[in-house]
Coordinates of C-alpha atoms (C1' of nucleotides) in Angstrom, one line a residue:
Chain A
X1289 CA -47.4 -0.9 -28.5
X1290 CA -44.8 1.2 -26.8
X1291 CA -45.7 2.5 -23.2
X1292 CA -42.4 5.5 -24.3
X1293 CA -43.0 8.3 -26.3
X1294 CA -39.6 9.2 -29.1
X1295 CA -39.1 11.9 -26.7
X1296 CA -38.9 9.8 -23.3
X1297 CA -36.4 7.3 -26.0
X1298 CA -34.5 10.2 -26.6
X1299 CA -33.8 11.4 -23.3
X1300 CA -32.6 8.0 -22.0
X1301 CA -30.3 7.9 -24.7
X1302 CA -29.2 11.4 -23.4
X1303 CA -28.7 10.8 -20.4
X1304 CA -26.8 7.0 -21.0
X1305 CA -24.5 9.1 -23.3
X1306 CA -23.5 11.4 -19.9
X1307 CA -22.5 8.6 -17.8
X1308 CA -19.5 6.3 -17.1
X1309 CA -20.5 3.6 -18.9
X1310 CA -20.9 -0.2 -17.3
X1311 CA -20.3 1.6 -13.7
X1312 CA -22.9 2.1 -10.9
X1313 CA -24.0 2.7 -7.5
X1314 CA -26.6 1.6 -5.1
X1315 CA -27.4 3.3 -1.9
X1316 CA -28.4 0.7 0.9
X1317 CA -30.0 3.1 3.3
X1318 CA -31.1 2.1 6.5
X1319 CA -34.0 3.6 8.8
X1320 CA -35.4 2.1 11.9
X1321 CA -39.2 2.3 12.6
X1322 CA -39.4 1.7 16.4
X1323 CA -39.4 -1.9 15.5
X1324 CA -37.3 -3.0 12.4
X1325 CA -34.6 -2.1 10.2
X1326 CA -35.5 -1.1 6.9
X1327 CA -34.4 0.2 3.4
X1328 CA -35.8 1.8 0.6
X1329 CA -36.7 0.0 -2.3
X1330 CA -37.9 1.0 -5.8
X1331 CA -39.4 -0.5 -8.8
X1332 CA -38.7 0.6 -12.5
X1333 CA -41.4 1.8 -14.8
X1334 CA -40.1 -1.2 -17.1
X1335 CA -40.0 -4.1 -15.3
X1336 CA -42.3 -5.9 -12.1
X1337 CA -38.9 -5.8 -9.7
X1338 CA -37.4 -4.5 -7.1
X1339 CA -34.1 -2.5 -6.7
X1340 CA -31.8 -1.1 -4.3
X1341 CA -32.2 2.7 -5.7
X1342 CA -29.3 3.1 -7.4
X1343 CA -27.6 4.8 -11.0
X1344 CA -25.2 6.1 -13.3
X1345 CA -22.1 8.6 -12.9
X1346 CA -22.0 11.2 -14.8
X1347 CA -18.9 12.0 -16.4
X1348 CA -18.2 15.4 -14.8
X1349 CA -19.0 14.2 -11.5
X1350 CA -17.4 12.9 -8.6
X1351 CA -18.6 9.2 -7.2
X1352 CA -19.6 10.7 -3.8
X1353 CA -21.5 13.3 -5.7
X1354 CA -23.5 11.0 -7.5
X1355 CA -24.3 8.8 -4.9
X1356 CA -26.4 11.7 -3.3
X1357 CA -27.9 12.8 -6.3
X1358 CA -29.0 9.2 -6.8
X1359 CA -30.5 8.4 -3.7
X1360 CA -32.5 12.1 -3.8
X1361 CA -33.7 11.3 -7.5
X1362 CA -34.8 8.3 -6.4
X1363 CA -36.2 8.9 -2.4
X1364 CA -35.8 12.3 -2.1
X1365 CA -33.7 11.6 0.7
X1366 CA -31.7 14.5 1.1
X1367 CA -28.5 12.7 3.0
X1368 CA -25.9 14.2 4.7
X1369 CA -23.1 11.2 4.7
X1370 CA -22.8 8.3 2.6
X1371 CA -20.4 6.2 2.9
X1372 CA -18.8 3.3 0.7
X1373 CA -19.5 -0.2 2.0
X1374 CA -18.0 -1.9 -0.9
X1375 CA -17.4 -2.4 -4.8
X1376 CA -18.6 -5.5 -6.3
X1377 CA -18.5 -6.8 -9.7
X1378 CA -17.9 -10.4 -11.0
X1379 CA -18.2 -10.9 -14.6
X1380 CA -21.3 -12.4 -14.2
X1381 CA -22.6 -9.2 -12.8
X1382 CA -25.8 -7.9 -15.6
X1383 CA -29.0 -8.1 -15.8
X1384 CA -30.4 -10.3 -18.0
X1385 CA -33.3 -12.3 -17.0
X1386 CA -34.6 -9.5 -15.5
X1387 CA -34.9 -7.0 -18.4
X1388 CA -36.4 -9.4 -21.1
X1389 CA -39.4 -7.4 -21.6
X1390 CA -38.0 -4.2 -21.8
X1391 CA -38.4 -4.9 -26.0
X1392 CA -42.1 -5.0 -25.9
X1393 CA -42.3 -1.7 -24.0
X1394 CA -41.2 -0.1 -26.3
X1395 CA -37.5 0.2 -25.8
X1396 CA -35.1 -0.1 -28.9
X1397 CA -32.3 -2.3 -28.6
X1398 CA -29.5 0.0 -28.2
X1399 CA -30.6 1.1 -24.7
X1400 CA -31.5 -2.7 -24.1
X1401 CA -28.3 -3.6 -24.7
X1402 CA -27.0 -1.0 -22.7
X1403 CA -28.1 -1.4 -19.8
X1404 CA -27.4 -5.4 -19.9
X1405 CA -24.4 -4.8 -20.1
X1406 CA -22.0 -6.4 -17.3
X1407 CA -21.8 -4.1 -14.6
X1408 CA -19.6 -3.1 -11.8
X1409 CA -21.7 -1.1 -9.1
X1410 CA -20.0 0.7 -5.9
X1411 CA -22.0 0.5 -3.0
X1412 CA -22.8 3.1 -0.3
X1413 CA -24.6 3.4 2.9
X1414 CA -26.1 5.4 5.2
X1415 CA -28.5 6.0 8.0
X1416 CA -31.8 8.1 8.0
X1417 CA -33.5 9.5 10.9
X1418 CA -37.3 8.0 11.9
X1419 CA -38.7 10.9 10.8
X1420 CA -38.0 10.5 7.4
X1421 CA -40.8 9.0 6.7
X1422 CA -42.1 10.1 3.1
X1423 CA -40.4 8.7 0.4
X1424 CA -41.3 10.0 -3.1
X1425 CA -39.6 8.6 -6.5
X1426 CA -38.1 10.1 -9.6
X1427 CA -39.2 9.6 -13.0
X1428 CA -38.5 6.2 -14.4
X1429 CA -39.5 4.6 -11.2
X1430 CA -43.1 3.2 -10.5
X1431 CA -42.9 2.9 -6.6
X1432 CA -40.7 3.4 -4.2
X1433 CA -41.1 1.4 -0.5
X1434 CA -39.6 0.8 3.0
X1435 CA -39.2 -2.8 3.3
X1436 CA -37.3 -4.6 6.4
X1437 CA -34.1 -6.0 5.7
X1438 CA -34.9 -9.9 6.5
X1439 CA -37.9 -9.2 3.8
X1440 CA -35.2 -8.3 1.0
X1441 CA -34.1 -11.6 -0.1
X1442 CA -36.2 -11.5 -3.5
X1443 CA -34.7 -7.9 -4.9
X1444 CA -32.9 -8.0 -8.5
X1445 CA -29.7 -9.0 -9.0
X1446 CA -27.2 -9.0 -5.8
X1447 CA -29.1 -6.2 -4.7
X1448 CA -29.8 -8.3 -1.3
X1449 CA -26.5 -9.7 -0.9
X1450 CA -25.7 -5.8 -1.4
X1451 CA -28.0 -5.1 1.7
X1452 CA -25.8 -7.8 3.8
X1453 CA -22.8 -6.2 3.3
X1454 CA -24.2 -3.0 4.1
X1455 CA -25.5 -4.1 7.2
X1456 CA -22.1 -5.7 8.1
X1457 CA -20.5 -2.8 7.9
X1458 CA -23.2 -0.8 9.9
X1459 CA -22.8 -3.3 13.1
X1460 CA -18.5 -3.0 12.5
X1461 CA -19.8 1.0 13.0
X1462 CA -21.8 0.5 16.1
X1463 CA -18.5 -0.9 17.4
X1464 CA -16.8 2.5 17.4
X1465 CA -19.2 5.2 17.0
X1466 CA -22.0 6.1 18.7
X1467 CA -23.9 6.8 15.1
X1468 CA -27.2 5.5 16.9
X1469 CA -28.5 8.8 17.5
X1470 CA -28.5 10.1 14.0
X1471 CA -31.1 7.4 13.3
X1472 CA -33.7 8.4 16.0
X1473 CA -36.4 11.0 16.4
X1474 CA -35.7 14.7 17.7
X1475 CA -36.0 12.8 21.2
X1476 CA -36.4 9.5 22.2
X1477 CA -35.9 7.4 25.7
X1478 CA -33.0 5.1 26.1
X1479 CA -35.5 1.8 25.9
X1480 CA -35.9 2.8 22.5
X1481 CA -32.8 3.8 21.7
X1482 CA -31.7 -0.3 23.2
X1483 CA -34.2 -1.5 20.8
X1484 CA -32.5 0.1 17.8
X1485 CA -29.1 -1.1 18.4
X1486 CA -30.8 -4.7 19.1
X1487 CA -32.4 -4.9 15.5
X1488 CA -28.9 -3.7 13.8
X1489 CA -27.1 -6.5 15.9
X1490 CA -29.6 -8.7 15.4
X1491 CA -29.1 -9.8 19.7
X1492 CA -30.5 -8.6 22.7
X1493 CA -28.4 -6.6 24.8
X1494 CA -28.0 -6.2 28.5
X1495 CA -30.5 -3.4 29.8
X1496 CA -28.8 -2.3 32.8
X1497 CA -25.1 -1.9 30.9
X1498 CA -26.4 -0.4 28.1
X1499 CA -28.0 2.4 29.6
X1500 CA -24.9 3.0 31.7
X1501 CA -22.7 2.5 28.6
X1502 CA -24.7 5.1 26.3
X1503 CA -24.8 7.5 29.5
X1504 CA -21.2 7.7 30.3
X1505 CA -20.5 8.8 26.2
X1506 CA -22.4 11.9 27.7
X1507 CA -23.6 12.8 24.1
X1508 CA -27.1 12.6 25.6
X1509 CA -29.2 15.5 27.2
X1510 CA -32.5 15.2 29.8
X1511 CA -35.3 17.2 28.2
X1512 CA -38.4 15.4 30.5
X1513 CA -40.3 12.4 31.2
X1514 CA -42.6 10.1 29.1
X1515 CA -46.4 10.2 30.7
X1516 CA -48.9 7.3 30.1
X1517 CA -46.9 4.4 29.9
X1518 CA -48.6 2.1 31.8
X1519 CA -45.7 1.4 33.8
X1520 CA -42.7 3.6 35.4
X1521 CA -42.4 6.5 32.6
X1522 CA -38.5 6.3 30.6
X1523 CA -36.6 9.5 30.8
X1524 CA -36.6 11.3 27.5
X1525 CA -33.4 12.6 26.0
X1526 CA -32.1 14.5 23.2
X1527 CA -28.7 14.4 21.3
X1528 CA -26.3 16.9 22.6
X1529 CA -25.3 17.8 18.8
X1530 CA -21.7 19.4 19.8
X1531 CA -20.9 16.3 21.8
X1532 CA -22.1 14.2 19.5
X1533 CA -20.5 15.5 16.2
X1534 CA -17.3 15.4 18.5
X1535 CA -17.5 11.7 19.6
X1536 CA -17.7 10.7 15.8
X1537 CA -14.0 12.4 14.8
X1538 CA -12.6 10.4 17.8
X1539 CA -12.8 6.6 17.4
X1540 CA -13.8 5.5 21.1
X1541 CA -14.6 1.4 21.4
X1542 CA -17.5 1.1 22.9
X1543 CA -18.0 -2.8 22.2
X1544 CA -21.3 -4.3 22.6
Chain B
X1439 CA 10.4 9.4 -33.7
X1440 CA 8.9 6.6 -32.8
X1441 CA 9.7 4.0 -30.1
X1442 CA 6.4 1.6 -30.6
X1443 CA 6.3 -0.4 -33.8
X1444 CA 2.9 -0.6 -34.6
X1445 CA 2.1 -3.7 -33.7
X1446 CA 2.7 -2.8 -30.1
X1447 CA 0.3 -0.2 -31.3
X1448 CA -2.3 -2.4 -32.4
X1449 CA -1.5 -4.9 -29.3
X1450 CA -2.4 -1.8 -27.0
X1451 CA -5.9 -1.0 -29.0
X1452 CA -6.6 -4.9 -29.0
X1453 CA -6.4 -4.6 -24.8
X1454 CA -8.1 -1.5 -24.2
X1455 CA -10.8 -2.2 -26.4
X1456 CA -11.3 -5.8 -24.1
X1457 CA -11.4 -4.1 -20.8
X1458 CA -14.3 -2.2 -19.1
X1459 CA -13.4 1.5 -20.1
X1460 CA -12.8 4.2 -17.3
X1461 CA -12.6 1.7 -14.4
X1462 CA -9.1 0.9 -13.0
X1463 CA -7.7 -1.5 -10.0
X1464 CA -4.6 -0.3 -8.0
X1465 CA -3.0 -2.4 -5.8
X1466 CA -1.3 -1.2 -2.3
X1467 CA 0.7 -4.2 -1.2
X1468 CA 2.7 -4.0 2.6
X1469 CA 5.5 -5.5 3.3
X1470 CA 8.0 -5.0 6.4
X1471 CA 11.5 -5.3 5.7
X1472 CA 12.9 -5.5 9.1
X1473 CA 13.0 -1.8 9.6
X1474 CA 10.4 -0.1 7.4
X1475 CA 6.8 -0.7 5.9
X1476 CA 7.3 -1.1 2.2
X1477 CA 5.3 -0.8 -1.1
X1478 CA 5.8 -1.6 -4.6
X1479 CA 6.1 0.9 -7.2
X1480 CA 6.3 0.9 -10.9
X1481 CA 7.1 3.1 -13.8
X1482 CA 5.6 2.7 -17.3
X1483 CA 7.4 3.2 -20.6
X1484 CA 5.9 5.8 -21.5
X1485 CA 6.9 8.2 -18.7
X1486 CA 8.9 9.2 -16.1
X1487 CA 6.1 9.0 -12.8
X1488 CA 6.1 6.2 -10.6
X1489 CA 2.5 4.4 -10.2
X1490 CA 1.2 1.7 -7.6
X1491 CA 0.1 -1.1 -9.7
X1492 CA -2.8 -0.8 -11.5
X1493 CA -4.7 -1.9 -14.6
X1494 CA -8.0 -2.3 -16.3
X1495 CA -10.5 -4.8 -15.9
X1496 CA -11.8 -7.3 -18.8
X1497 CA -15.2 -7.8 -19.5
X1498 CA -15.3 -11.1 -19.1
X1499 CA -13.3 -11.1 -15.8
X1500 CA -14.6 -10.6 -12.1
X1501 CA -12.4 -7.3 -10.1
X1502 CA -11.3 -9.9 -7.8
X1503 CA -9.5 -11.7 -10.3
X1504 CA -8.5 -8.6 -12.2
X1505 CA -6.9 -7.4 -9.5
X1506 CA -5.1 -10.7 -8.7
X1507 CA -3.6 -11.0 -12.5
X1508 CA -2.6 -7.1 -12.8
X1509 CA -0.6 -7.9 -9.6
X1510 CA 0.8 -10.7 -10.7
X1511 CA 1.6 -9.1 -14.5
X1512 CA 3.2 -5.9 -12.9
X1513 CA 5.0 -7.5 -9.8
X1514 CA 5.0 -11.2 -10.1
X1515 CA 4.0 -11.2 -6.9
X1516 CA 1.1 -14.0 -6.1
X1517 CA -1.4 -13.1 -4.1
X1518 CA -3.8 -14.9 -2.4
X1519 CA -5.8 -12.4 -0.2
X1520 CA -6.2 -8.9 -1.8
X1521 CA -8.8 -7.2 0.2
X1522 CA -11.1 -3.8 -0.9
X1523 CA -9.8 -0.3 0.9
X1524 CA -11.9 2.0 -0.9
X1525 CA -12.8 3.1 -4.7
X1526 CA -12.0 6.8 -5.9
X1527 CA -13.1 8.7 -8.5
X1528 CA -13.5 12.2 -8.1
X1529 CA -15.1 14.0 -11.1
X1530 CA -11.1 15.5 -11.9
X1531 CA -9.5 12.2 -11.3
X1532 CA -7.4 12.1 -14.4
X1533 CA -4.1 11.5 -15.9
X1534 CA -3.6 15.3 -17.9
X1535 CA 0.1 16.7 -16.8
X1536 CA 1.4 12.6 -16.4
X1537 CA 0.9 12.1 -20.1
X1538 CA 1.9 15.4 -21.7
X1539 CA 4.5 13.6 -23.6
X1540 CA 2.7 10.4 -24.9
X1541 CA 2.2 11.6 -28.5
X1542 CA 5.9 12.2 -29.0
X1543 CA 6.6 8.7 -28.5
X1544 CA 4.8 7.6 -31.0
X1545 CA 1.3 6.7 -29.4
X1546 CA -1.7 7.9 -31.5
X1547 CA -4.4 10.0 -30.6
X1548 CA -7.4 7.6 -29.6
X1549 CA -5.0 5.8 -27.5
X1550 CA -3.8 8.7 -25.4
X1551 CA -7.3 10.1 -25.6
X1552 CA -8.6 6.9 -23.7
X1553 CA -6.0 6.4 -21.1
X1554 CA -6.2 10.6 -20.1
X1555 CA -9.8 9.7 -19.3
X1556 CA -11.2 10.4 -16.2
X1557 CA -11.1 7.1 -14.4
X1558 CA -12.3 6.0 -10.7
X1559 CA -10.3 2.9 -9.6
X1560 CA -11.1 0.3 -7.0
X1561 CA -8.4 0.2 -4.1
X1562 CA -6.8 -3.3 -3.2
X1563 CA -4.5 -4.1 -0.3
X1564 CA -2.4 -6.8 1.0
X1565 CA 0.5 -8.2 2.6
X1566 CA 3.1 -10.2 1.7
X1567 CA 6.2 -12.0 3.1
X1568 CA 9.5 -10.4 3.7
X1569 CA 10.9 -12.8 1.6
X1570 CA 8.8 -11.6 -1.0
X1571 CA 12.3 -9.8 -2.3
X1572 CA 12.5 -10.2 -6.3
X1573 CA 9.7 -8.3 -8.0
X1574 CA 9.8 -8.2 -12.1
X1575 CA 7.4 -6.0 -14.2
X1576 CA 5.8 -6.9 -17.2
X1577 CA 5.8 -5.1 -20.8
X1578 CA 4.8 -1.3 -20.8
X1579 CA 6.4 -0.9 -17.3
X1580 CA 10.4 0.0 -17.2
X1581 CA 10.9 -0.9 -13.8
X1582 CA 9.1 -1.6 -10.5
X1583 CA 11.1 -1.1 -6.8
X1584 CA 10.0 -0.9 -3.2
X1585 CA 9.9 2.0 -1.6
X1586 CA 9.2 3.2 2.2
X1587 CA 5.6 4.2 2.7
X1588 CA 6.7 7.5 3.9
X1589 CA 8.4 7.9 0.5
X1590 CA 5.7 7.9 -1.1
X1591 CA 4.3 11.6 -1.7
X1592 CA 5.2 12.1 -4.8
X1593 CA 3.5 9.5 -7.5
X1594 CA 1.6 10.4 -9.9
X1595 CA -2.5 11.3 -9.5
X1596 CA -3.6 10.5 -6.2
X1597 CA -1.6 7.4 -5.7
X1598 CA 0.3 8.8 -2.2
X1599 CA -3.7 8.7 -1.1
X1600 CA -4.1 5.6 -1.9
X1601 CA -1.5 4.7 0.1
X1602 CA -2.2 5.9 3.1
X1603 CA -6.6 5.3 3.0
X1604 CA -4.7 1.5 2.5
X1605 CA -2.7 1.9 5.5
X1606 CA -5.4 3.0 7.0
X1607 CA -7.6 -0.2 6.8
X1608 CA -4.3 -1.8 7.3
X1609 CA -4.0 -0.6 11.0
X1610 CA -8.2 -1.0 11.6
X1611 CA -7.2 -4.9 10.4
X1612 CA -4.4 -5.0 12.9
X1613 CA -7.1 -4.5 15.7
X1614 CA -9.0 -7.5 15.5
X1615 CA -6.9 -9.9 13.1
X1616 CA -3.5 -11.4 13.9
X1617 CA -2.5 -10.7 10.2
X1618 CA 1.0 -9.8 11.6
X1619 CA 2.3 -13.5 10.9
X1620 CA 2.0 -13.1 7.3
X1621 CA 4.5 -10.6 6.9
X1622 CA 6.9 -12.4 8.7
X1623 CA 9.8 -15.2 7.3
X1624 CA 9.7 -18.5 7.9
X1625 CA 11.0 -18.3 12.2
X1626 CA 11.2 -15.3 13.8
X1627 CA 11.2 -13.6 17.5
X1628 CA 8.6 -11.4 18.7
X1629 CA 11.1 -8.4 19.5
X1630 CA 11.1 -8.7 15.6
X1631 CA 7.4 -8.8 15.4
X1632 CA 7.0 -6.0 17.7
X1633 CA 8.7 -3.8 15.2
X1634 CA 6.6 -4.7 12.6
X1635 CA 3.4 -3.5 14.3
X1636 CA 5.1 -0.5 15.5
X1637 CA 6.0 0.3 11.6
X1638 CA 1.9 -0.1 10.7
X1639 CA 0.7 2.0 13.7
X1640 CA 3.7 4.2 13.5
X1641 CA 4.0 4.2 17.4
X1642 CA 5.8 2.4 19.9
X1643 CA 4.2 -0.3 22.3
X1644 CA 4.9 -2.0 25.4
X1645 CA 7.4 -4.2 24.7
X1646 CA 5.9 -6.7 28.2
X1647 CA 1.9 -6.3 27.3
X1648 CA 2.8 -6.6 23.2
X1649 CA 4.6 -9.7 23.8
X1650 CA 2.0 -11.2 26.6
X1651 CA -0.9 -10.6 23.9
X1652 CA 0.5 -12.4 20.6
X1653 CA 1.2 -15.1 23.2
X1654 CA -2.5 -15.5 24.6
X1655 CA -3.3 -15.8 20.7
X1656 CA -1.6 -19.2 20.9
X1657 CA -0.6 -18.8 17.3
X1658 CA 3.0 -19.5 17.8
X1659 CA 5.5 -22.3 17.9
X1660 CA 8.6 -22.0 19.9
X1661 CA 11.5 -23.4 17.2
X1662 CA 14.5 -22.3 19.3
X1663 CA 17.0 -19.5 20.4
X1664 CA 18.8 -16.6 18.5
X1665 CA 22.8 -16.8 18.6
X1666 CA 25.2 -14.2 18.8
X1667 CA 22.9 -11.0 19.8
X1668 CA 25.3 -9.3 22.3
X1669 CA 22.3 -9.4 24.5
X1670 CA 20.1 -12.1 25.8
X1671 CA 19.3 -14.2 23.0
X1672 CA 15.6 -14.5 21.8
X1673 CA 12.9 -16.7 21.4
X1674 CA 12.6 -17.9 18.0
X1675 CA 9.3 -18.9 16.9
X1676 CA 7.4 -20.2 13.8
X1677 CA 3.4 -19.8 13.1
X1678 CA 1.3 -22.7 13.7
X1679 CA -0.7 -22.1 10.6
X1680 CA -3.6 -24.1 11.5
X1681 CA -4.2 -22.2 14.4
X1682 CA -3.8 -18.8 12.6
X1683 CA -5.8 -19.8 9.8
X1684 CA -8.5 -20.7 12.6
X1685 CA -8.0 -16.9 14.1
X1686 CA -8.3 -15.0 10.9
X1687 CA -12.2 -16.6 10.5
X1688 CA -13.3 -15.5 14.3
X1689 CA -12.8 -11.6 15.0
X1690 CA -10.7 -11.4 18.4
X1691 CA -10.2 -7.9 19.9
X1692 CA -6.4 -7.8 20.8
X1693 CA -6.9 -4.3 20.7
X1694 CA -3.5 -2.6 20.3
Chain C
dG1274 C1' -51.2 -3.7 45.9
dC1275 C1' -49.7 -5.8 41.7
dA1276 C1' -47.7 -6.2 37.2
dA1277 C1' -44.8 -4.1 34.0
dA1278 C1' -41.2 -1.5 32.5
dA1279 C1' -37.5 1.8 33.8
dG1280 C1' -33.9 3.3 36.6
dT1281 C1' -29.8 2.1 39.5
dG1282 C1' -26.3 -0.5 42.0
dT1283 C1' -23.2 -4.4 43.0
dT1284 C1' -20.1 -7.9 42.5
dA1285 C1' -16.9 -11.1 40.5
dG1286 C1' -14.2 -11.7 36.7
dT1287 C1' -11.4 -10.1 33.1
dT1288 C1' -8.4 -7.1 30.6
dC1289 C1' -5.3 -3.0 30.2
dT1290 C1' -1.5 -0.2 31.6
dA1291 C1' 2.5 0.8 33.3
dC1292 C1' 5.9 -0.5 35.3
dA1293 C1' 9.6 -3.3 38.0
dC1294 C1' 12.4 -7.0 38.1
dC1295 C1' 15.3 -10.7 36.6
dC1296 C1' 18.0 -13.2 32.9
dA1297 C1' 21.4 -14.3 29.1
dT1298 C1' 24.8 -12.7 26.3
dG1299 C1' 29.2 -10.3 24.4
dG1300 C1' 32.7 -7.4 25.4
Chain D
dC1260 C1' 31.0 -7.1 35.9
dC1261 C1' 28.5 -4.2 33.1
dA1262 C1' 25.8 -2.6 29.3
dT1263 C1' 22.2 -4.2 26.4
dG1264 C1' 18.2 -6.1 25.1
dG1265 C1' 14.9 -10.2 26.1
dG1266 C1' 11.8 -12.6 29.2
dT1267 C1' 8.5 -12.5 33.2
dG1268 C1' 5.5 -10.9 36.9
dT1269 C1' 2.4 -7.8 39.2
dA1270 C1' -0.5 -3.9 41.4
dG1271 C1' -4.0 -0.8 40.3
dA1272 C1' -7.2 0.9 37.2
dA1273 C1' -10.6 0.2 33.9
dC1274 C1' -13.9 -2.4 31.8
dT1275 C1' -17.3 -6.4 31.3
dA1276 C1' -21.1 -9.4 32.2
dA1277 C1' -24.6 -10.9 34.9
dC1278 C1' -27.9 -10.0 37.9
dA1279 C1' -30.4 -8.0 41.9
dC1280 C1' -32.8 -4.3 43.8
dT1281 C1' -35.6 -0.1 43.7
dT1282 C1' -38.9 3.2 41.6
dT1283 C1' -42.8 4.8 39.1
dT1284 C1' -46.7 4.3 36.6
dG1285 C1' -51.8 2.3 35.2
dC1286 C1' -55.1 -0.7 36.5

DNA sequence: GCAAAAGTGTTAGTTCTACACCCATGG
DNA sequence: CCATGGGTGTAGAACTAACACTTTTGC
């Protein structure tokens, strides 16, 4: 009763022999709706769980290389800059309660045993803008999701302790770069902007010395005014791109 | 021609075939000898490069702990805090010139074929003592040495990058962390300490504000005076470790 | 005109920076 | 008593945190 045709079989096998074996990464990538923080999740053809989207290096290719062909195989997110949040492998690291039906689909035990193995997986992450909004997954992969990062606690593995760490590292970020912008929409008001930086901290924040603190970076331009807001209309603004990309070479502290 | 019986042969199969296959751990480990920021170096048996310290990882063994024993196995040096600075594997990250002359010592084909492998490795970094003085190497290594950090540009692979992405993370550390004390002996005076942070930012600072600062930490114990300086003698002090311990779990910005 | 949310200003407190000044020692 | 390096104080600038005041909209 295999759900895999020989062909599908052979292919996996194909592609397993390409790759670094018992080595792989997982993209945390984080997007913010106007509300919450989220990440991507996605969900195997074999088994009913959920993953950080993540994969195998292929021998002639370079770690960062592979973290972006990953996460596009997998989201079609097309990402500019990843970057390394960690490397985590204890020798308890593998899946194995997790991938106990892969048999019954179909799946021979060489590739079972596989991909039980103990692994050692590098973790990256990056930041999406609000616009990406469409995710679509690769082959191999029933679903793929935005779900907000307190709603990760059930993923596979140490996939959510993965997403921890990730975000740790964001907030360390927000301390020294102004990265916020890269996250929001073409334009957006400064409220919104305040919100943003309040879900990645997790705190509110001060509304009168934020403003003045984003302002005085100058990496923001006036394009207009909001209209039916039912109250006094937020100025909108848009990234001044030069300024911006320039702000990010130079480490400036800009502690919140 | 020989110079490995072949038992060491078979020894040297018996390890690599326990240890996760292209995955390595180096370790970058500081130290401040008074005048310059140190590192350890070591040079295998088999040729004539110098290497940071670095091994494989056994399958049944986390990277923390790998990291801690291959230290330990190439240095003697017993860590207790080894912190992540990165992992590195570009697609041509592999020994090929280094290990040119292998086969005429006697090693056999499968071995050299697995160690010229491309491998990414997982960067660790630390600090120890200045007393830390005696370093001893284990078998396969003929000798290990400190060395200046700026002396370090020509090991083999991409070991001079290693050290300075470690150095890196080093000086980030030294921004909120009053690691400092670790690398310290027993009693010492902060004109001594001074030059210690100098050698990890590679700048001067104010010798008034620098000392003023590590005093508002309250981390340090006046023991006495310095003798015979020529000048005006200094303070000698010793760490109060509970206090420091205390400092290392809350993040302070003493922002040098 | 009132509530609501956005924009702006102010003030007190703290920290940073760059010094200046004094002090203890050996020669 | 002087050169040297260590210890201490301080004025001005910059930054921070908290909060008050003003403006603009929809109802």
């Amino acid at each position: 009763m295999s759900q895999f045709s020989e062909e599908t079989i052979t292919l996996i096998r194909q592609e397993l022999k390409k790759c670094i074996p018992q080595l792989s990464i997982n993209c945390v990538i984080f997007r913010f709706n106007g509300e919450h923080l989220q990440v991507p999740i996605v969900q195997p053809v074999q088994a009913d769980i959920w993953n950080i989207p993540g994969g195998y290096i292929y021998q002639n290719e370079g770690i960062n290389e592979a973290a972006k062909r990953i996460l596009f195989e997998q989201t079609e997110i097309n990402n500019l800059l990843l970057s390394q949040f960690g490397t985590f492998g204890s020798a308890q690291r593998e899946f194995s309660e997790e991938i106990k039906g892969y048999s019954s689909l179909g799946f021979p035990e060489d590739i079972i045993k596989h991909v039980s193995q103990r692994f050692v997986t590098i973790g990256y992450y990056s930041i999406v803008g609000q616009k990406q909004k469409d995710l679509k997954t690769g082959p191999f992969f029933k679903e793929v999701k935005w779900v907000n990062v307190n709603e990760t606690k059930s993923l596979a593995l140490d996939h959510s302790h993965l997403v921890s760490e990730a975000l740790l590292m964001l907030r360390a970020e927000l301390q020294s770069k102004p990265l916020l912008a890269s996250f929001m929409p073409e334009s957006f008001t400064i409220p919104e902007l305040q919100k943003l930086y309040e879900a990645i901290l997790g705190r509110p924040v001060d509304r009168g010395n934020f403003r003045q603190r984003i302002l005085k970076t100058k990496i923001l331009i006036k394009v207009g005014t909001a209209t039916k807001t039912g109250s006094r209309p937020p100025i909108v603004y848009k990234l001044d791109t030069k300024k911006y990309l320039d702000s990010l070479t130079q480490d400036m502290k800009l502690g919140f």
